[in-house]
Short mmCIF file of C-alpha atoms in Angstrom, two decimals:
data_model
loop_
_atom_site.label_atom_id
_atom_site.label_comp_id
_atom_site.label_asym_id
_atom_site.label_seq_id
_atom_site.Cartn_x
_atom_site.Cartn_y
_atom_site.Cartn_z
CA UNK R 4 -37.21 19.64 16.25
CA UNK R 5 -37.28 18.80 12.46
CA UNK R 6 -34.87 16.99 11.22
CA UNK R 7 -33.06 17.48 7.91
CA UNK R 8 -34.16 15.16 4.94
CA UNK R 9 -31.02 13.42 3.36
CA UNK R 10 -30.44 14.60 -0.31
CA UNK R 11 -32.33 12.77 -3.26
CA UNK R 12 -30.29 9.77 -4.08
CA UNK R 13 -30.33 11.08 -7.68
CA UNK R 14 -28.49 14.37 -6.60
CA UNK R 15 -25.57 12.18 -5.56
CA UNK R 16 -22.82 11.78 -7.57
CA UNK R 17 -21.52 7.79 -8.01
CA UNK R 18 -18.23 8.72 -5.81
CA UNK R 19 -20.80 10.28 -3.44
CA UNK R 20 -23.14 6.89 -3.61
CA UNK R 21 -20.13 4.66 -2.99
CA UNK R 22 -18.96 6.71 0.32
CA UNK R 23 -22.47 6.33 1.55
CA UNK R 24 -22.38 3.14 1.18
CA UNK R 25 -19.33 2.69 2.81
CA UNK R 26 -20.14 4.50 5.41
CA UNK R 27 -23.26 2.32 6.18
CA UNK R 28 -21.29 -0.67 6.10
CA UNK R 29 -18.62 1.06 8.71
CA UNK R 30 -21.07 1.92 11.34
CA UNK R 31 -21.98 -1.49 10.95
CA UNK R 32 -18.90 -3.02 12.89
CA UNK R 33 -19.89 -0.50 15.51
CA UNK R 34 -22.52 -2.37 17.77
CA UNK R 35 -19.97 -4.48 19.94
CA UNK R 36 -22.55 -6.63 21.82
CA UNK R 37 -24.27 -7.91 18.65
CA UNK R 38 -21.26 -8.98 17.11
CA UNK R 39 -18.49 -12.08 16.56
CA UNK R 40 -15.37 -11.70 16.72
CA UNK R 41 -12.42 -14.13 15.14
CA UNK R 42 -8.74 -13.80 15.15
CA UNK R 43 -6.53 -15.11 12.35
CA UNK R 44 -2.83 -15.01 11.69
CA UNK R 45 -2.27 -15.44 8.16
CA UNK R 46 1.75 -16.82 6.84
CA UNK R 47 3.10 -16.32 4.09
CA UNK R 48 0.41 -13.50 2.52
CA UNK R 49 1.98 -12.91 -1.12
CA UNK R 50 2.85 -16.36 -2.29
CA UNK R 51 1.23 -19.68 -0.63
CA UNK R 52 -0.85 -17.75 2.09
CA UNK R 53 -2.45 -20.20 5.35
CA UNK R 54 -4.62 -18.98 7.96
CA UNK R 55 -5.02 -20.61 11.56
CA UNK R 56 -7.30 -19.48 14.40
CA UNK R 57 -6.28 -17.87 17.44
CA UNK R 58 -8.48 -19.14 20.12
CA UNK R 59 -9.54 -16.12 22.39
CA UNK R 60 -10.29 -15.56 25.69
CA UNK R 61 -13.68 -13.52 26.05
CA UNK R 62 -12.32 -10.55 27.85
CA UNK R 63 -9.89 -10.54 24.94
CA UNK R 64 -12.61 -11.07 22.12
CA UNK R 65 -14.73 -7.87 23.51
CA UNK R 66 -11.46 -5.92 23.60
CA UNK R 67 -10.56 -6.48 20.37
CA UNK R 68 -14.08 -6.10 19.15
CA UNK R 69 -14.08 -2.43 20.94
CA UNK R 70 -10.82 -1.64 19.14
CA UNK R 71 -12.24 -2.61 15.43
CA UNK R 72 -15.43 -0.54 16.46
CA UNK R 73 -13.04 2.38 16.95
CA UNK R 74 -11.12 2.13 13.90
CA UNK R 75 -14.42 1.63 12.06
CA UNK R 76 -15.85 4.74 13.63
CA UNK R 77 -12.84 7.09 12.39
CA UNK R 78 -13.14 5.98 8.79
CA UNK R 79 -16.96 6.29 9.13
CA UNK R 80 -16.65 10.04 10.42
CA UNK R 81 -14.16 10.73 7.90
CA UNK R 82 -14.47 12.07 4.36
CA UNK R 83 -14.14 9.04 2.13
CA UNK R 84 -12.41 9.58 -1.16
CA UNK R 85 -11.60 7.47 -3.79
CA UNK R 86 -7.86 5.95 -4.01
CA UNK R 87 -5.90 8.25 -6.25
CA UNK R 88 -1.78 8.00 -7.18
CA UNK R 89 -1.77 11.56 -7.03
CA UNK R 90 -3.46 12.05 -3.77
CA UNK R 91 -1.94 12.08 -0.30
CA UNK R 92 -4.85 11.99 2.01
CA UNK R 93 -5.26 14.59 5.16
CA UNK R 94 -5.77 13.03 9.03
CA UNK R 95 -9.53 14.18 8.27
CA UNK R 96 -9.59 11.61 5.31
CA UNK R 97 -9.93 7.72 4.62
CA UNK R 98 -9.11 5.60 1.13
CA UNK R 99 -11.25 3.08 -0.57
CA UNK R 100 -10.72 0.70 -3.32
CA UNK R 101 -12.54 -1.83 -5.19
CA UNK R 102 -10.64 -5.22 -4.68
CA UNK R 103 -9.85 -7.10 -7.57
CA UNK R 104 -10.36 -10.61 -8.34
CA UNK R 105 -6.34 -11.24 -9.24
CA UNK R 106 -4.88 -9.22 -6.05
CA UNK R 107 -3.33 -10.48 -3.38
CA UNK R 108 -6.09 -9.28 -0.77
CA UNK R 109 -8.68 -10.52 -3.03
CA UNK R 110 -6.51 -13.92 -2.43
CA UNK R 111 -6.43 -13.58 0.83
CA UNK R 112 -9.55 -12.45 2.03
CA UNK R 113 -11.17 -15.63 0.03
CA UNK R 114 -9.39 -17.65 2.33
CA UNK R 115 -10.26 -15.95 5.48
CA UNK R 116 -13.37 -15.66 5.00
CA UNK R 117 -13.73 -20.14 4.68
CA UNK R 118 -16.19 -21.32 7.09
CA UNK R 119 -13.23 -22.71 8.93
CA UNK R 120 -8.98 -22.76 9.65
CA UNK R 121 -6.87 -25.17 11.60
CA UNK R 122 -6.21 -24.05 14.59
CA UNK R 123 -2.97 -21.78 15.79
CA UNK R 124 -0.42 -23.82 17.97
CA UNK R 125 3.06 -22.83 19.00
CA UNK R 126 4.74 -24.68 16.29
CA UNK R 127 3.48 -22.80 13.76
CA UNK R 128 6.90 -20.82 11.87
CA UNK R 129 5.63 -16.87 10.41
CA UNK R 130 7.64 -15.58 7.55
CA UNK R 131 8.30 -11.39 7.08
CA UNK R 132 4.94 -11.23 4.97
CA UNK R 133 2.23 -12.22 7.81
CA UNK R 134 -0.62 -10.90 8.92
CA UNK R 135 -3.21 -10.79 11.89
CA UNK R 136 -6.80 -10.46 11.05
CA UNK R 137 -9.89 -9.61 13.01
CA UNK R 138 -12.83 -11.37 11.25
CA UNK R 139 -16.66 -9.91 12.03
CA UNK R 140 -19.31 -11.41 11.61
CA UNK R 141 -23.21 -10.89 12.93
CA UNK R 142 -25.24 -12.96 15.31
CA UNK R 143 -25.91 -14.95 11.56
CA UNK R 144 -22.46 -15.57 11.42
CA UNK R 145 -22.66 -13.08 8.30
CA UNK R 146 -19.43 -11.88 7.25
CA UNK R 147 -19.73 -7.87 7.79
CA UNK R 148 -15.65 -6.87 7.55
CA UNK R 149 -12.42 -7.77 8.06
CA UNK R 150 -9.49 -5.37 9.87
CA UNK R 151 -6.07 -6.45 8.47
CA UNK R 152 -2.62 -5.70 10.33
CA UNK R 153 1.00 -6.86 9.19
CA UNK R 154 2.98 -8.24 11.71
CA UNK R 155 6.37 -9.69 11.93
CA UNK R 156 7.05 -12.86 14.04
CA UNK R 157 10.13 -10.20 15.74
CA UNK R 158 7.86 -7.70 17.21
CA UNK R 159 4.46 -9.80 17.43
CA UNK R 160 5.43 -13.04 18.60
CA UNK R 161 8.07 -11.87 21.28
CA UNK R 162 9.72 -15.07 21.77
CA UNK R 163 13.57 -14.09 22.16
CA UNK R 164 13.03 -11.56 24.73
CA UNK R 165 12.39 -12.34 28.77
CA UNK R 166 8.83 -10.76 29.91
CA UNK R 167 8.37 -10.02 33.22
CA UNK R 168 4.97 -7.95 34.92
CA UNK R 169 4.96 -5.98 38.01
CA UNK R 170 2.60 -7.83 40.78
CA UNK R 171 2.50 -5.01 42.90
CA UNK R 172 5.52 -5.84 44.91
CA UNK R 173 7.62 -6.98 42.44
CA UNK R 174 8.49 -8.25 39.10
CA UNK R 175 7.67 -11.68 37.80
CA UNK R 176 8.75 -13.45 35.21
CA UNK R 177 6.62 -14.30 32.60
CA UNK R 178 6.25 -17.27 31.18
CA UNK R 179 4.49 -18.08 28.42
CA UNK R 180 4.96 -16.00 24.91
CA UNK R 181 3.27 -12.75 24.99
CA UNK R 182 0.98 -11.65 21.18
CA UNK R 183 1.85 -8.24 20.84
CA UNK R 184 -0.90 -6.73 19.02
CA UNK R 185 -0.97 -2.93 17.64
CA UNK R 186 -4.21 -0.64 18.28
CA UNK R 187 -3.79 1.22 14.78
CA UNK R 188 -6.25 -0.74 12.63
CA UNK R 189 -5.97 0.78 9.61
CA UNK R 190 -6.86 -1.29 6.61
CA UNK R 191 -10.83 -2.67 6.46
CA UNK R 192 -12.27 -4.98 3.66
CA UNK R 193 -15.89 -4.52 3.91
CA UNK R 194 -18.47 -6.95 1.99
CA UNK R 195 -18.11 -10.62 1.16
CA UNK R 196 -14.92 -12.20 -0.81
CA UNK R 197 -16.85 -11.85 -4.17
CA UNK R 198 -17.54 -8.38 -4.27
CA UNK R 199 -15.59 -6.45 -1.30
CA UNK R 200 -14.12 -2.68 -1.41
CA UNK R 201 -10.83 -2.05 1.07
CA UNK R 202 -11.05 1.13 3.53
CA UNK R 203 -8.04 2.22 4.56
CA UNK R 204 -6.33 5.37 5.96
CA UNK R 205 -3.26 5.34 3.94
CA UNK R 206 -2.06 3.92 0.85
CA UNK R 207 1.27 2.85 2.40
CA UNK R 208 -1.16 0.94 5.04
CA UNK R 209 -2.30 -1.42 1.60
CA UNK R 210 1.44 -1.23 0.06
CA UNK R 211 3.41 -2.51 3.25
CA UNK R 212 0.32 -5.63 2.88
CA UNK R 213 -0.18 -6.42 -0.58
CA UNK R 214 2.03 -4.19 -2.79
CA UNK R 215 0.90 -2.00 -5.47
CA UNK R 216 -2.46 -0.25 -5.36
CA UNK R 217 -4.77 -1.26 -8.39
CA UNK R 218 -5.08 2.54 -8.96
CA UNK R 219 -1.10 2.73 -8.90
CA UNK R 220 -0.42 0.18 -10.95
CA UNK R 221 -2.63 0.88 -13.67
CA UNK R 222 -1.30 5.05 -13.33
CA UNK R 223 2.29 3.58 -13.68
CA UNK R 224 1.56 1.78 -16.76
CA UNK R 225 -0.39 4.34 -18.45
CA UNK R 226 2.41 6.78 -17.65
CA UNK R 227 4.98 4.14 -19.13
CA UNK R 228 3.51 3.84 -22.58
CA UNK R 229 3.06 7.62 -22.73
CA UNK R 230 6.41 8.37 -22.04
CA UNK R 231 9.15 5.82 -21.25
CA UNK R 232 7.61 3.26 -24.06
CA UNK R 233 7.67 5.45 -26.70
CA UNK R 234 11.53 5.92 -26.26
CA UNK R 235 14.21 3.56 -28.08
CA UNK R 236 15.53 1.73 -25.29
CA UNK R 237 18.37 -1.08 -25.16
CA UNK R 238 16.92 -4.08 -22.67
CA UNK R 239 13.74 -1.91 -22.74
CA UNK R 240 11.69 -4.90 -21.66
CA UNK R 241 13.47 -5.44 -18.69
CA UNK R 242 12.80 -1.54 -17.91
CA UNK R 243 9.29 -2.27 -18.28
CA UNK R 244 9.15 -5.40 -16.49
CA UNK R 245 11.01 -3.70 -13.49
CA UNK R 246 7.94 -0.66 -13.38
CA UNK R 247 5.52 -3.45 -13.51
CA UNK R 248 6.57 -4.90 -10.21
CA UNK R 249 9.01 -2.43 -8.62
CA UNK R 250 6.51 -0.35 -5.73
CA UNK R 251 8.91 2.91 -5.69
CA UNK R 252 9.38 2.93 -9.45
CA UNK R 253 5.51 2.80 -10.09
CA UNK R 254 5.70 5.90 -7.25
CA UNK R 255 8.38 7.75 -9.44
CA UNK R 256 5.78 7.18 -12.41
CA UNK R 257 3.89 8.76 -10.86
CA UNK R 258 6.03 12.09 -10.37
CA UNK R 259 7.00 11.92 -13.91
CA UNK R 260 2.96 12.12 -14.83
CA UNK R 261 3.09 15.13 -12.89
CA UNK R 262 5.06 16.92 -14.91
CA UNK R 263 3.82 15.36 -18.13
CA UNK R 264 1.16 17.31 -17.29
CA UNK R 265 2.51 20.73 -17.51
CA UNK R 266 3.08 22.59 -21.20
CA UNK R 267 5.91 21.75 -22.89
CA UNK R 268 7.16 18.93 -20.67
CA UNK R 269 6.76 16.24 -23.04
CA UNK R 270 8.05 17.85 -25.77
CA UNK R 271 11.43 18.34 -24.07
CA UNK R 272 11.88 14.78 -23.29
CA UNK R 273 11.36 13.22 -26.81
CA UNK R 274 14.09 10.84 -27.89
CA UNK R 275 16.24 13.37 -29.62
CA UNK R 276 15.87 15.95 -27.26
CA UNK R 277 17.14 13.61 -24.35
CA UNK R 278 20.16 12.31 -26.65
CA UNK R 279 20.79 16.02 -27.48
CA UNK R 280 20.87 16.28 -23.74
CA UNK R 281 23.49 13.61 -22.82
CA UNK R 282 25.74 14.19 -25.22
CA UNK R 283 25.90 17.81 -23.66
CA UNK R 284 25.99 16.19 -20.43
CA UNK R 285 28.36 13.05 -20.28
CA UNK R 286 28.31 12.59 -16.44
CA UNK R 287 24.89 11.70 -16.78
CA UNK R 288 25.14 7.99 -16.38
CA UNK R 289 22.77 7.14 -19.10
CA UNK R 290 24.86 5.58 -21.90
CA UNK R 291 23.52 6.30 -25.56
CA UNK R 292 23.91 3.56 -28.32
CA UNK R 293 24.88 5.02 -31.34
CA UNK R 294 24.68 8.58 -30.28
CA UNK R 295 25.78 9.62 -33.76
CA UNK R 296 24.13 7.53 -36.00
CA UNK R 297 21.17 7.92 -37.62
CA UNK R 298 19.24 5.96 -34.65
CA UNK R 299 20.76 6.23 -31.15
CA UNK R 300 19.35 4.10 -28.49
CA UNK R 301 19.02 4.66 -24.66
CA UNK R 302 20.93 1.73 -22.60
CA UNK R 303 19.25 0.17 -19.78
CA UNK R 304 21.24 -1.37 -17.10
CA UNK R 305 19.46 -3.61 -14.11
CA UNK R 306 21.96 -3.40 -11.69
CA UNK R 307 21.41 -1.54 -8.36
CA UNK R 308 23.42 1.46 -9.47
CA UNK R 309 21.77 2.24 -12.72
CA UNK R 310 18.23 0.94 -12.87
CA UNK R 311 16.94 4.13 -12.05
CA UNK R 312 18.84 6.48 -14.24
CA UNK R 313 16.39 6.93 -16.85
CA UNK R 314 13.13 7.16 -14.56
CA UNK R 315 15.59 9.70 -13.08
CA UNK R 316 16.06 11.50 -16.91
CA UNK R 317 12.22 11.67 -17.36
CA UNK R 318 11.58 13.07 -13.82
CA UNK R 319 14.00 15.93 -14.44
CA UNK R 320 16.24 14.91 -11.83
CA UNK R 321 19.60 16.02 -13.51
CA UNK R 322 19.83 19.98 -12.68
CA UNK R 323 22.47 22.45 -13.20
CA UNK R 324 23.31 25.21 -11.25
CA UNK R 325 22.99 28.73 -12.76
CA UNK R 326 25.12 30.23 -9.79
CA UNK R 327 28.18 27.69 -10.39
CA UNK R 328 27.31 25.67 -13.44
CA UNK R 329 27.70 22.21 -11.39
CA UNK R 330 25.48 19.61 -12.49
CA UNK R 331 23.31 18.24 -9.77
CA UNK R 332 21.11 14.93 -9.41
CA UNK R 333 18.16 15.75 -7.47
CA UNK R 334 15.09 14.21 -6.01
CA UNK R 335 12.97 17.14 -4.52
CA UNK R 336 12.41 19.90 -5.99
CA UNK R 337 10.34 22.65 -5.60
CA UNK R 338 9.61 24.45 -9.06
CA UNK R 339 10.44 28.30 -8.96
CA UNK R 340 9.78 29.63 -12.33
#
């Protein structure tokens, strides 16, 4: 039987190239017997991270190294697409990114990937924002990936809670702490901590981690300056400041690129057309500054309560009902006409 010769590499477009690539690199943490296996738990990820090693039983090394091969072999027979804000990808379909020098994983991975850690002991305290880590490397000790999982010290390290295993005639207590670890591996950092690209099979798998996609981030800000900058806005620095580092605010930027996208939309939410709009609508809570004068000003307020209202105003949240003209705040909405 013939077999089928693999495109020309110049037929392949660069997102095309990349996936390949990727792909290569995913089969690679597939061969379980040629491989090495180390655990890490990682404390305090975003801010002052430290790994430690987790020494491993054998029989608990090959396991572990079976699971990664699994998880690598679902992304690799996947369809591989770039990381989009836009884009919420299918059970058929895995995310990649470039990581960046100044991200957290980039920070993080640099570390893990030292030639060495102190060791894990029982005295060791884990904060909310820890992780466990499966580091491979090759017979060469060459670094090939690395399969990232959040945990929390509550749910991993069960240590308020009495174990006890059935023996075959009864239960017995258990007594030393049990690691709970979860089989979804869903996040994998393939190449070395110069030049590595994440592979994951979610965005909110990254975001729980490490925050803010690079893709999101720099979405949210070019959204900002096309729309919310370019309004006259009292504390409008602290607005900006909050989009910059606020997850679900960069995520409503996103919604309100959506519909900057569609004809018309931006010309309806200029800065007199929105002050037009309050003052016809005074249960809004979006207080105007000088509404009357010859230049009004949107207020920002940081509190809990308002710091969303005018994200809200530029996402078309504030609806009114033909059927009994009462004014409605909504998030959802499916457009009908």
């Amino acid at each position: 039987m013939t077999e089928t010769a693999p495109p020309p590499t110049e037929d392949l477009t660069d997102d095309d190239a990349t996936a390949d690539e990727l792909r290569r690199g995913l089969i690679g943490l597939t061969p379980t017997l040629l491989l090495r296996l180390t655990m890490l738990m990682v404390t305090e990820a975003l801010t002052d991270p430290v790994a430690y090693e987790v020494p491993l039983s054998g029989e608990l090394a090959a396991e572990l190294l079976a699971q990664c091969a699994e998880s690598a072999a679902a992304a690799a027979n996947a369809e591989l697409r770039p990381a989009d804000p836009g884009l919420s990808p299918s059970a058929q379909q895995w995310l990649h990114s470039a990581v960046l020098p100044d991200s957290p994983l980039a920070a993080v991975d640099a570390l893990v990937t030292r030639p060495s850690h102190p060791q894990y002991d029982r005295s060791v305290e884990f904060g909310r924002k820890s992780l466990l880590v499966l580091r491979i490397r090759d017979a060469d000790g060459r670094d090939l990936g690395r399969l990232y999982q959040a945990f929390s010290p509550e749910k991993a390290l069960q240590r308020r809670k009495v174990w006890a295993l059935w023996s075959g005639e009864q239960f017995v207590r258990l007594t030393e702490e049990p690691l709970v670890i979860d089989r979804g591996l869903r996040l994998i950092v393939l190449g070395d901590a110069v030049t590595s690209t994440v592979v994951m099979q979610s965005p909110t798998t990254y975001q729980s981690m490490f925050g803010a996609l690079p893709e999101l981030r720099k979405s949210a800000e070019k959204t900002y300056r096309a729309s919310i900058g370019k309004l006259d806005i009292v504390d409008g620095d602290k607005l900006a400041a909050a989009c910059q580092t606020d997850l679900n605010m960069m995520r409503k930027l996103v919604s309100i690129q959506a519909k900057l996208d569609r004809p018309g939309y931006a010309d309806a939410v200029t800065m007199p057309a929105l002050v037009t709009f309050l003052k016809a609508h005074p249960k809004i809570d979006v207080p105007v500054q000088d509404a009357d004068g010859p230049h009004p000003r949107l207020v920002f307020s940081s509190d809990a309560q308002h710091r969303w209202a005018i994200l809200k105003l530029l996402d078309d949240d504030f609806l009114r009902s033909e059927l009994t003209d009462i004014t409605y705040e909504a998030n959802s909405k499916t457009q009908l006409s």
